[in-house]
Short mmCIF file of C-alpha atoms and ligand atoms in Angstrom, two decimals:
data_model
loop_
_atom_site.label_atom_id
_atom_site.label_comp_id
_atom_site.label_asym_id
_atom_site.label_seq_id
_atom_site.Cartn_x
_atom_site.Cartn_y
_atom_site.Cartn_z
CA UNK A 1 -9.52 2.32 11.37
CA UNK A 2 -6.17 2.56 13.05
CA UNK A 3 -5.49 0.68 16.24
CA UNK A 4 -3.93 2.92 18.78
CA UNK A 5 -2.22 1.10 21.58
CA UNK A 6 -1.85 4.26 23.46
CA UNK A 7 0.30 5.52 26.26
CA UNK A 8 -1.08 6.03 29.75
CA UNK A 9 -3.02 7.92 30.82
CA UNK A 10 -5.87 7.47 28.37
CA UNK A 11 -7.26 10.72 27.06
CA UNK A 12 -9.58 11.75 29.88
CA UNK A 13 -11.70 14.50 28.40
CA UNK A 14 -14.56 13.41 26.14
CA UNK A 15 -13.42 13.71 22.59
CA UNK A 16 -15.36 15.83 20.12
CA UNK A 17 -14.39 15.23 16.51
CA UNK A 18 -13.71 18.55 14.75
CA UNK A 19 -16.93 19.12 12.76
CA UNK A 20 -15.06 20.93 10.00
CA UNK A 21 -13.32 17.67 9.11
CA UNK A 22 -15.57 15.40 7.06
CA UNK A 23 -16.07 12.13 8.95
CA UNK A 24 -14.54 9.77 6.40
CA UNK A 25 -12.55 7.64 8.84
CA UNK A 26 -12.88 6.42 12.42
CA UNK A 27 -9.96 8.24 13.99
CA UNK A 28 -8.57 8.12 17.52
CA UNK A 29 -8.53 11.46 19.37
CA UNK A 30 -4.77 12.04 19.18
CA UNK A 31 -3.60 14.88 16.97
CA UNK A 32 -0.13 14.21 15.62
CA UNK A 33 2.23 17.09 15.30
CA UNK A 34 5.67 15.71 14.41
CA UNK A 35 7.57 12.57 13.60
CA UNK A 36 11.11 11.27 13.42
CA UNK A 37 12.05 7.90 11.99
CA UNK A 38 9.87 5.26 13.64
CA UNK A 39 8.33 7.67 16.16
CA UNK A 40 5.37 10.05 16.16
CA UNK A 41 4.49 12.68 18.77
CA UNK A 42 1.02 14.00 19.56
CA UNK A 43 -0.04 17.49 20.63
CA UNK A 44 0.46 16.50 24.31
CA UNK A 45 4.03 15.49 23.44
CA UNK A 46 3.35 11.79 24.05
CA UNK A 47 5.29 9.53 21.75
CA UNK A 48 4.17 6.51 19.77
CA UNK A 49 6.08 3.82 17.96
CA UNK A 50 4.59 3.95 14.48
CA UNK A 51 4.09 0.63 12.70
CA UNK A 52 1.48 2.16 10.38
CA UNK A 53 3.81 4.75 8.81
CA UNK A 54 1.31 6.77 6.90
CA UNK A 55 -0.42 3.55 5.75
CA UNK A 56 2.61 1.74 4.30
CA UNK A 57 3.73 5.03 2.78
CA UNK A 58 6.72 6.31 4.75
CA UNK A 59 9.45 4.21 3.12
CA UNK A 60 12.16 6.11 5.02
CA UNK A 61 10.21 6.77 8.23
CA UNK A 62 9.09 10.20 9.43
CA UNK A 63 10.90 13.37 8.37
CA UNK A 64 13.56 11.63 6.25
CA UNK A 65 16.44 14.08 5.61
CA UNK A 66 16.98 12.91 2.01
CA UNK A 67 13.37 13.68 1.05
CA UNK A 68 13.30 16.93 3.06
CA UNK A 69 16.43 18.14 1.26
CA UNK A 70 15.13 17.17 -2.17
CA UNK A 71 11.84 18.97 -1.45
CA UNK A 72 13.56 22.09 -0.15
CA UNK A 73 15.86 22.25 -3.15
CA UNK A 74 13.08 21.64 -5.66
CA UNK A 75 10.73 24.09 -3.92
CA UNK A 76 13.30 26.83 -4.42
CA UNK A 77 13.89 25.84 -8.06
CA UNK A 78 10.62 24.85 -9.77
CA UNK A 79 7.38 23.57 -8.26
CA UNK A 80 5.07 23.19 -11.22
CA UNK A 81 5.66 23.77 -14.90
CA UNK A 82 2.21 22.36 -15.74
CA UNK A 83 1.07 19.28 -17.61
CA UNK A 84 1.55 20.96 -20.99
CA UNK A 85 5.35 21.20 -20.57
CA UNK A 86 8.21 18.85 -19.84
CA UNK A 87 10.14 19.35 -16.60
CA UNK A 88 13.47 17.82 -15.68
CA UNK A 89 12.51 15.83 -12.53
CA UNK A 90 9.51 14.26 -14.32
CA UNK A 91 11.62 13.04 -17.25
CA UNK A 92 14.27 11.74 -14.84
CA UNK A 93 11.66 9.91 -12.75
CA UNK A 94 9.98 8.28 -15.77
CA UNK A 95 13.36 7.17 -17.11
CA UNK A 96 14.46 5.84 -13.72
CA UNK A 97 11.22 3.88 -13.19
CA UNK A 98 11.45 2.37 -16.67
CA UNK A 99 15.10 1.41 -16.19
CA UNK A 100 14.36 -0.18 -12.80
CA UNK A 101 11.27 -2.09 -13.96
CA UNK A 102 12.30 -3.03 -17.48
CA UNK A 103 9.03 -1.47 -18.69
CA UNK A 104 9.00 1.12 -21.47
CA UNK A 105 6.72 4.01 -20.51
CA UNK A 106 5.65 5.79 -17.32
CA UNK A 107 2.92 8.23 -16.33
CA UNK A 108 3.30 9.97 -12.97
CA UNK A 109 0.22 10.35 -10.75
CA UNK A 110 -0.51 11.77 -7.32
CA UNK A 111 -2.22 8.70 -5.85
CA UNK A 112 -2.53 4.95 -6.17
CA UNK A 113 -6.16 5.10 -7.26
CA UNK A 114 -5.23 7.51 -10.03
CA UNK A 115 -2.44 5.16 -11.14
CA UNK A 116 -4.93 2.28 -11.30
CA UNK A 117 -7.41 4.44 -13.23
CA UNK A 118 -4.62 5.08 -15.71
CA UNK A 119 -3.94 1.35 -15.97
CA UNK A 120 -7.60 0.62 -16.75
CA UNK A 121 -7.66 3.44 -19.31
CA UNK A 122 -4.57 1.95 -20.96
CA UNK A 123 -6.25 -1.45 -21.03
CA UNK A 124 -9.52 -0.12 -22.48
CA UNK A 125 -7.71 1.86 -25.18
CA UNK A 126 -5.69 -1.21 -26.01
CA UNK A 127 -8.90 -3.29 -26.08
CA UNK A 128 -10.46 -0.84 -28.54
CA UNK A 129 -7.53 -1.24 -30.89
CA UNK A 130 -6.45 -4.84 -30.30
CA UNK A 131 -9.46 -6.78 -29.09
CA UNK A 132 -12.47 -5.42 -30.95
CA UNK A 133 -13.59 -3.11 -28.16
CA UNK A 134 -13.18 -5.54 -25.26
CA UNK A 135 -13.29 -3.50 -22.03
CA UNK A 136 -13.92 -5.73 -19.02
CA UNK A 137 -11.21 -6.15 -16.40
CA UNK A 138 -11.24 -9.23 -14.19
CA UNK A 139 -10.24 -8.34 -10.63
CA UNK A 140 -10.08 -10.38 -7.41
CA UNK A 141 -12.47 -10.83 -4.51
CA UNK A 142 -11.39 -8.77 -1.48
CA UNK A 143 -8.98 -6.75 -3.60
CA UNK A 144 -8.43 -3.05 -2.98
CA UNK A 145 -7.56 -0.67 -5.80
CA UNK A 146 -8.60 2.74 -4.45
CA UNK A 147 -11.57 4.99 -3.82
CA UNK A 148 -12.41 6.73 -7.06
CA UNK A 149 -15.79 5.61 -8.43
CA UNK A 150 -14.16 3.27 -10.96
CA UNK A 151 -11.67 1.86 -8.48
CA UNK A 152 -14.43 1.21 -5.95
CA UNK A 153 -16.09 -0.85 -8.68
CA UNK A 154 -12.78 -2.53 -9.50
CA UNK A 155 -12.12 -3.39 -5.86
CA UNK A 156 -13.47 -6.69 -4.59
CA UNK A 157 -14.09 -5.29 -1.12
CA UNK A 158 -17.54 -6.57 -0.11
CA UNK A 159 -20.21 -3.90 -0.53
CA UNK A 160 -17.84 -1.35 -2.06
CA UNK A 161 -19.67 -1.30 -5.38
CA UNK A 162 -23.02 -0.42 -3.77
CA UNK A 163 -22.11 2.52 -1.51
CA UNK A 164 -22.27 5.01 -4.36
CA UNK A 165 -24.41 3.03 -6.80
CA UNK A 166 -24.62 2.80 -9.72
CA UNK A 167 -21.18 1.20 -9.89
CA UNK A 168 -18.92 1.92 -12.85
CA UNK A 169 -19.39 -1.04 -15.22
CA UNK A 170 -16.62 -3.14 -16.71
CA UNK A 171 -15.30 -5.08 -13.72
CA UNK A 172 -15.94 -8.65 -12.61
CA UNK A 173 -14.57 -10.12 -9.39
CA UNK A 174 -13.25 -13.66 -9.18
CA UNK A 175 -12.08 -15.58 -6.10
CA UNK A 176 -8.42 -14.88 -5.29
CA UNK A 177 -6.02 -17.74 -6.02
CA UNK A 178 -8.66 -19.59 -8.06
CA UNK A 179 -7.22 -19.96 -11.55
CA UNK A 180 -10.09 -22.09 -12.85
CA UNK A 181 -12.60 -19.38 -11.88
CA UNK A 182 -10.61 -16.72 -13.74
CA UNK A 183 -10.29 -18.99 -16.78
CA UNK A 184 -14.06 -19.49 -16.82
CA UNK A 185 -14.71 -15.77 -16.49
CA UNK A 186 -12.73 -14.87 -19.61
CA UNK A 187 -15.03 -13.86 -22.43
CA UNK A 188 -14.98 -11.87 -25.63
CA UNK A 189 -15.35 -8.63 -23.66
CA UNK A 190 -12.38 -9.36 -21.35
CA UNK A 191 -9.36 -7.14 -21.85
CA UNK A 192 -7.24 -7.53 -18.71
CA UNK A 193 -6.71 -9.21 -15.37
CA UNK A 194 -5.74 -6.97 -12.44
CA UNK A 195 -4.48 -8.10 -9.03
CA UNK A 196 -2.36 -7.37 -5.98
CA UNK A 197 0.36 -9.94 -5.25
CA UNK A 198 -0.22 -9.41 -1.55
CA UNK A 199 -3.71 -8.17 -0.76
CA UNK A 200 -2.86 -5.60 1.90
CA UNK A 201 -6.26 -4.24 2.85
CA UNK A 202 -7.69 -7.77 2.85
CA UNK A 203 -5.36 -8.50 5.76
CA UNK A 204 -2.04 -9.35 4.01
CA UNK A 205 -3.11 -12.31 1.88
CA UNK A 206 -0.53 -13.60 -0.59
CA UNK A 207 -1.13 -14.71 -4.15
CA UNK A 208 0.04 -18.27 -4.72
CA UNK A 209 2.94 -18.53 -7.18
CA UNK A 210 1.08 -21.00 -9.38
CA UNK A 211 -1.93 -18.68 -9.53
CA UNK A 212 0.13 -15.71 -10.69
CA UNK A 213 2.06 -17.73 -13.26
CA UNK A 214 -1.17 -19.33 -14.41
CA UNK A 215 -2.69 -15.86 -14.89
CA UNK A 216 0.31 -14.84 -16.99
CA UNK A 217 -0.14 -17.92 -19.16
CA UNK A 218 -3.90 -17.31 -19.45
CA UNK A 219 -3.32 -13.69 -20.44
CA UNK A 220 -0.79 -14.78 -23.07
CA UNK A 221 -3.13 -17.44 -24.42
CA UNK A 222 -6.14 -15.10 -24.65
CA UNK A 223 -4.34 -11.90 -25.60
CA UNK A 224 -5.18 -10.13 -22.31
CA UNK A 225 -3.13 -7.65 -20.33
CA UNK A 226 -1.85 -8.53 -16.86
CA UNK A 227 -2.02 -5.52 -14.56
CA UNK A 228 -0.23 -5.80 -11.22
CA UNK A 229 -1.22 -3.25 -8.58
CA UNK A 230 2.01 -2.67 -6.66
CA UNK A 231 0.73 0.44 -4.89
CA UNK A 232 1.31 -1.25 -1.53
CA UNK A 233 3.81 -4.02 -2.39
CA UNK A 234 6.16 -1.92 -4.54
CA UNK A 235 9.21 0.22 -3.74
CA UNK A 236 10.78 -2.35 -1.47
CA UNK A 237 7.89 -3.04 0.89
CA UNK A 238 8.12 -6.80 0.26
CA UNK A 239 11.94 -6.93 0.22
CA UNK A 240 12.56 -6.34 -3.49
CA UNK A 241 12.03 -3.10 -5.38
CA UNK A 242 9.01 -4.62 -7.16
CA UNK A 243 7.20 -7.55 -5.57
CA UNK A 244 6.49 -9.15 -8.95
CA UNK A 245 10.11 -10.25 -9.33
CA UNK A 246 9.52 -12.55 -6.32
CA UNK A 247 6.60 -14.15 -8.17
CA UNK A 248 8.82 -14.40 -11.25
CA UNK A 249 6.21 -12.81 -13.49
CA UNK A 250 6.46 -9.96 -15.99
CA UNK A 251 3.32 -7.81 -15.91
CA UNK A 252 2.19 -5.73 -18.88
CA UNK A 253 1.24 -2.84 -16.60
CA UNK A 254 2.45 -2.05 -13.07
CA UNK A 255 1.00 0.63 -10.82
CA UNK A 256 2.78 2.34 -7.94
CA UNK A 257 1.79 4.75 -5.17
CA UNK A 258 2.29 4.85 -1.42
CA UNK A 259 6.02 4.15 -0.89
CA UNK A 260 7.14 5.88 -4.09
CA UNK A 261 6.81 9.33 -2.55
CA UNK A 262 7.57 8.23 1.02
CA UNK A 263 4.97 10.72 2.31
CA UNK A 264 4.78 12.99 -0.73
CA UNK A 265 1.79 12.15 -2.96
CA UNK A 266 3.39 10.22 -5.82
CA UNK A 267 2.21 7.30 -7.92
CA UNK A 268 2.93 5.91 -11.35
CA UNK A 269 1.60 3.72 -14.14
CA UNK A 270 4.29 1.75 -15.97
CA UNK A 271 3.58 -0.10 -19.22
CA UNK A 272 5.58 -2.40 -21.42
CA UNK A 273 6.38 -1.46 -25.00
CA UNK A 274 3.34 -1.74 -27.26
CA UNK A 275 0.73 -1.47 -24.51
CA UNK A 276 0.61 2.30 -24.27
CA UNK A 277 -1.76 3.56 -26.97
CA UNK A 278 -2.39 6.94 -25.33
CA UNK A 279 -2.36 9.91 -27.68
CA UNK A 280 -2.34 13.54 -26.50
CA UNK A 281 -5.60 14.31 -24.74
CA UNK A 282 -6.33 10.78 -23.50
CA UNK A 283 -4.80 11.09 -20.07
CA UNK A 284 -3.52 13.86 -17.84
CA UNK A 285 -4.10 16.06 -14.86
CA UNK A 286 -2.90 19.39 -13.61
CA UNK A 287 -0.48 17.92 -11.07
CA UNK A 288 0.67 14.82 -12.97
CA UNK A 289 4.45 14.94 -13.19
CA UNK A 290 4.60 17.85 -10.76
CA UNK A 291 8.28 18.74 -10.32
CA UNK A 292 8.15 18.81 -6.51
CA UNK A 293 6.58 15.35 -6.30
CA UNK A 294 9.00 13.91 -8.86
CA UNK A 295 12.05 15.32 -7.06
CA UNK A 296 10.89 13.63 -3.84
CA UNK A 297 10.28 10.31 -5.60
CA UNK A 298 13.76 10.44 -7.17
CA UNK A 299 15.27 10.92 -3.71
CA UNK A 300 13.29 7.90 -2.49
CA UNK A 301 14.52 5.76 -5.41
CA UNK A 302 18.11 6.85 -4.66
CA UNK A 303 17.69 5.75 -1.04
CA UNK A 304 16.10 2.38 -1.75
CA UNK A 305 18.66 1.65 -4.49
CA UNK A 306 21.59 2.23 -2.13
CA UNK A 307 23.72 -0.86 -1.40
CA UNK A 308 22.36 -2.84 1.53
CA UNK A 309 18.94 -1.16 1.66
CA UNK A 310 16.92 -4.12 0.36
CA UNK A 311 19.00 -6.55 2.39
CA UNK A 312 17.94 -4.61 5.49
CA UNK A 313 14.27 -4.79 4.49
CA UNK A 314 14.63 -8.52 4.03
CA UNK A 315 16.52 -9.05 7.30
CA UNK A 316 14.23 -6.84 9.38
CA UNK A 317 11.24 -8.55 7.78
CA UNK A 318 12.56 -11.94 8.83
CA UNK A 319 13.31 -10.61 12.32
CA UNK A 320 9.81 -9.18 12.60
CA UNK A 321 8.17 -12.38 11.33
CA UNK A 322 10.18 -14.54 13.76
CA UNK A 323 9.29 -12.20 16.63
CA UNK A 324 5.61 -12.24 15.69
CA UNK A 325 5.69 -16.04 15.61
CA UNK A 326 7.15 -16.02 19.16
CA UNK A 327 4.43 -13.62 20.34
CA UNK A 328 1.81 -15.77 18.67
CA UNK A 329 3.06 -18.86 20.50
CA UNK A 330 3.28 -17.02 23.83
CA UNK A 331 -0.22 -15.55 23.62
CA UNK A 332 -1.88 -18.41 21.76
CA UNK A 333 -2.62 -16.50 18.54
CA UNK A 334 -2.69 -17.34 14.83
CA UNK A 335 -0.24 -17.38 11.95
CA UNK A 336 2.14 -14.75 10.60
CA UNK A 337 1.53 -13.59 7.05
CA UNK A 338 3.25 -11.45 4.45
CA UNK A 339 6.68 -10.68 3.07
CA UNK A 340 9.41 -8.17 3.78
CA UNK A 341 8.02 -5.41 5.97
CA UNK A 342 4.39 -5.99 5.06
CA UNK A 343 3.31 -8.43 7.77
CA UNK A 344 0.22 -9.44 9.64
CA UNK A 345 -0.51 -11.48 12.73
CA UNK A 346 -3.73 -13.49 12.75
CA UNK A 347 -5.84 -13.06 15.91
CA UNK A 348 -9.21 -14.44 16.94
CA UNK A 349 -11.71 -11.76 15.90
CA UNK A 350 -12.90 -11.06 19.42
CA UNK A 351 -9.31 -10.60 20.58
CA UNK A 352 -8.37 -8.34 17.68
CA UNK A 353 -11.18 -5.98 18.59
CA UNK A 354 -9.94 -6.10 22.19
CA UNK A 355 -6.43 -5.15 21.13
CA UNK A 356 -7.84 -2.43 18.95
CA UNK A 357 -10.42 -0.95 21.24
CA UNK A 358 -9.98 -1.38 24.96
CA UNK A 359 -7.35 -3.64 26.43
CA UNK A 360 -4.30 -1.95 25.10
CA UNK A 361 -5.54 1.48 25.97
CA UNK A 362 -3.65 1.10 29.22
CA UNK A 363 -0.35 0.09 27.63
CA UNK A 364 2.17 0.77 30.38
CA UNK A 365 5.41 2.62 29.90
CA UNK A 366 6.21 5.98 28.41
CA UNK A 367 4.97 5.38 24.90
CA UNK A 368 2.19 3.98 22.77
CA UNK A 369 2.16 1.83 19.68
CA UNK A 370 0.37 2.39 16.38
CA UNK A 371 -0.68 -0.73 14.51
CA UNK A 372 -3.44 -1.41 12.00
CA UNK A 373 -6.21 -4.01 12.14
CA UNK A 374 -6.43 -4.48 8.37
CA UNK A 375 -9.27 -6.91 9.13
CA UNK A 376 -11.02 -7.71 12.43
CA UNK A 377 -8.84 -10.83 12.70
CA UNK A 378 -5.59 -9.48 11.25
CA UNK A 379 -3.18 -7.02 12.86
CA UNK A 380 -1.07 -5.44 10.10
CA UNK A 381 2.43 -4.06 10.61
CA UNK A 382 4.06 -1.85 7.98
CA UNK A 383 7.00 -0.07 9.61
CA UNK A 384 9.55 2.17 7.91
CA UNK A 385 11.78 0.21 5.53
CA UNK A 386 14.93 1.68 7.08
CA UNK A 387 13.93 0.40 10.54
CA UNK A 388 16.84 -0.89 12.64
CA UNK A 389 17.14 -4.25 14.40
CA UNK A 390 16.83 -2.50 17.78
CA UNK A 391 13.66 -0.74 16.63
CA UNK A 392 12.12 -4.04 15.54
CA UNK A 393 12.84 -5.33 19.06
CA UNK A 394 11.16 -2.24 20.52
CA UNK A 395 8.11 -2.77 18.33
CA UNK A 396 7.88 -6.42 19.36
CA UNK A 397 8.26 -5.57 23.06
CA UNK A 398 5.46 -2.98 22.88
CA UNK A 399 3.22 -5.39 20.99
CA UNK A 400 3.98 -8.12 23.54
CA UNK A 401 2.78 -5.84 26.35
CA UNK A 402 -0.35 -4.88 24.43
CA UNK A 403 -1.16 -8.52 23.69
CA UNK A 404 -0.57 -9.48 27.32
CA UNK A 405 -3.20 -6.94 28.36
CA UNK A 406 -5.61 -8.01 25.65
CA UNK A 407 -5.29 -11.70 26.47
CA UNK A 408 -5.40 -11.31 30.27
CA UNK A 409 -8.43 -13.02 31.79
CA UNK A 410 -10.98 -10.51 33.10
CA UNK A 411 -10.26 -9.61 36.75
C1 PLP B 501 -3.62 2.16 -0.99
C2 PLP B 501 -3.87 1.34 -2.20
C3 PLP B 501 -4.48 1.88 -3.35
C4 PLP B 501 -5.02 3.28 -3.38
O1 PLP B 501 -4.02 4.24 -3.29
P1 PLP B 501 -4.44 5.75 -2.92
O2 PLP B 501 -3.15 6.49 -2.96
O3 PLP B 501 -5.07 5.69 -1.57
O4 PLP B 501 -5.39 6.19 -3.97
C5 PLP B 501 -4.60 1.08 -4.45
N1 PLP B 501 -4.17 -0.18 -4.45
C6 PLP B 501 -3.57 -0.74 -3.38
C7 PLP B 501 -3.08 -2.15 -3.46
C8 PLP B 501 -3.42 0.00 -2.21
O5 PLP B 501 -2.86 -0.56 -1.12
#
């Protein structure tokens, strides 16, 4: 669910969800029609500061000219050659991702879940050849890896494995940041360990450095693969192109999604030399390596590789964290979590629901604010990575007003 700290006046007419749209998410009534940078406009032309940004997707904000130009050019040149042929943007994107990550091979996907599926396929194939058919992947409690049947089983989100039972076998969940538990869970059928370095959907919960380095050592000792799901943390979200460099760990497999396409559906599986045992026929999909998607992702990588870009993410992240800490002190709230521009403010659960549901519905001024309660007690902020210092101030000022309303004693 997305918290909508919405502009006055609240939508007056009773809202009827369009029945043609399957009810897969609890959505506010606004219908968004256009965006620019950090701002979104609804069909009534009200504007909203967007700190959700397509769910940590819009690396360059809304309607980024660099991506729009790359798309327009590629659309007039070649959209889809098909998975049975090479195309120039796909080769360029694979080569660029390998050069940037130091990994050897890339497979381009159209979502994060699909990238993670590819990672598990790589691990199982490798287990067949290297570990006598071992196939089980150890994942973390409260992790999120996507919504395909296998990734719902892989995810440690409580209850996720039962919604569409029977769950895909081959995954065991261990407590996050508990190295001893992972060590104990390793058996002859174990082939890999998969984790997020910052659990985004869990409410922005960081992996401890010793845990991650301990996992690397365990994987080395037992001959397991370390898979790092960077779908949310990658492409600069945490202040470096890949978050794993901040944990000083070299994964065997890295997955990407979200920010790679900056609003265009792009993801990737990257593997170190020796890990990829795919042969023709093992993996693929009609749109994998689609030229349009790859051209957009290349434009995103150009932008985030430009001098000063990551420094801005880091600086704005620090500015946002400091501002959130001030708001927390002023309104008597909890801690600030996360890195770069993936941040969360801890709130008492009853207050978070207030911020989400009612209190902030009367946010004064000429605009609303979009934030995300990743958990009932965690407000998550994931603004555009090219956000300016003035825009961070605007975001903090709007959030301050919303929190003031939410924390006001009942009249
Ligand atoms: C969003 C997310 C996914 C799933 O990506 P989709 O593109 O929605 O399939 C997987 N892992 C992590 C860490 C994510 O944040």
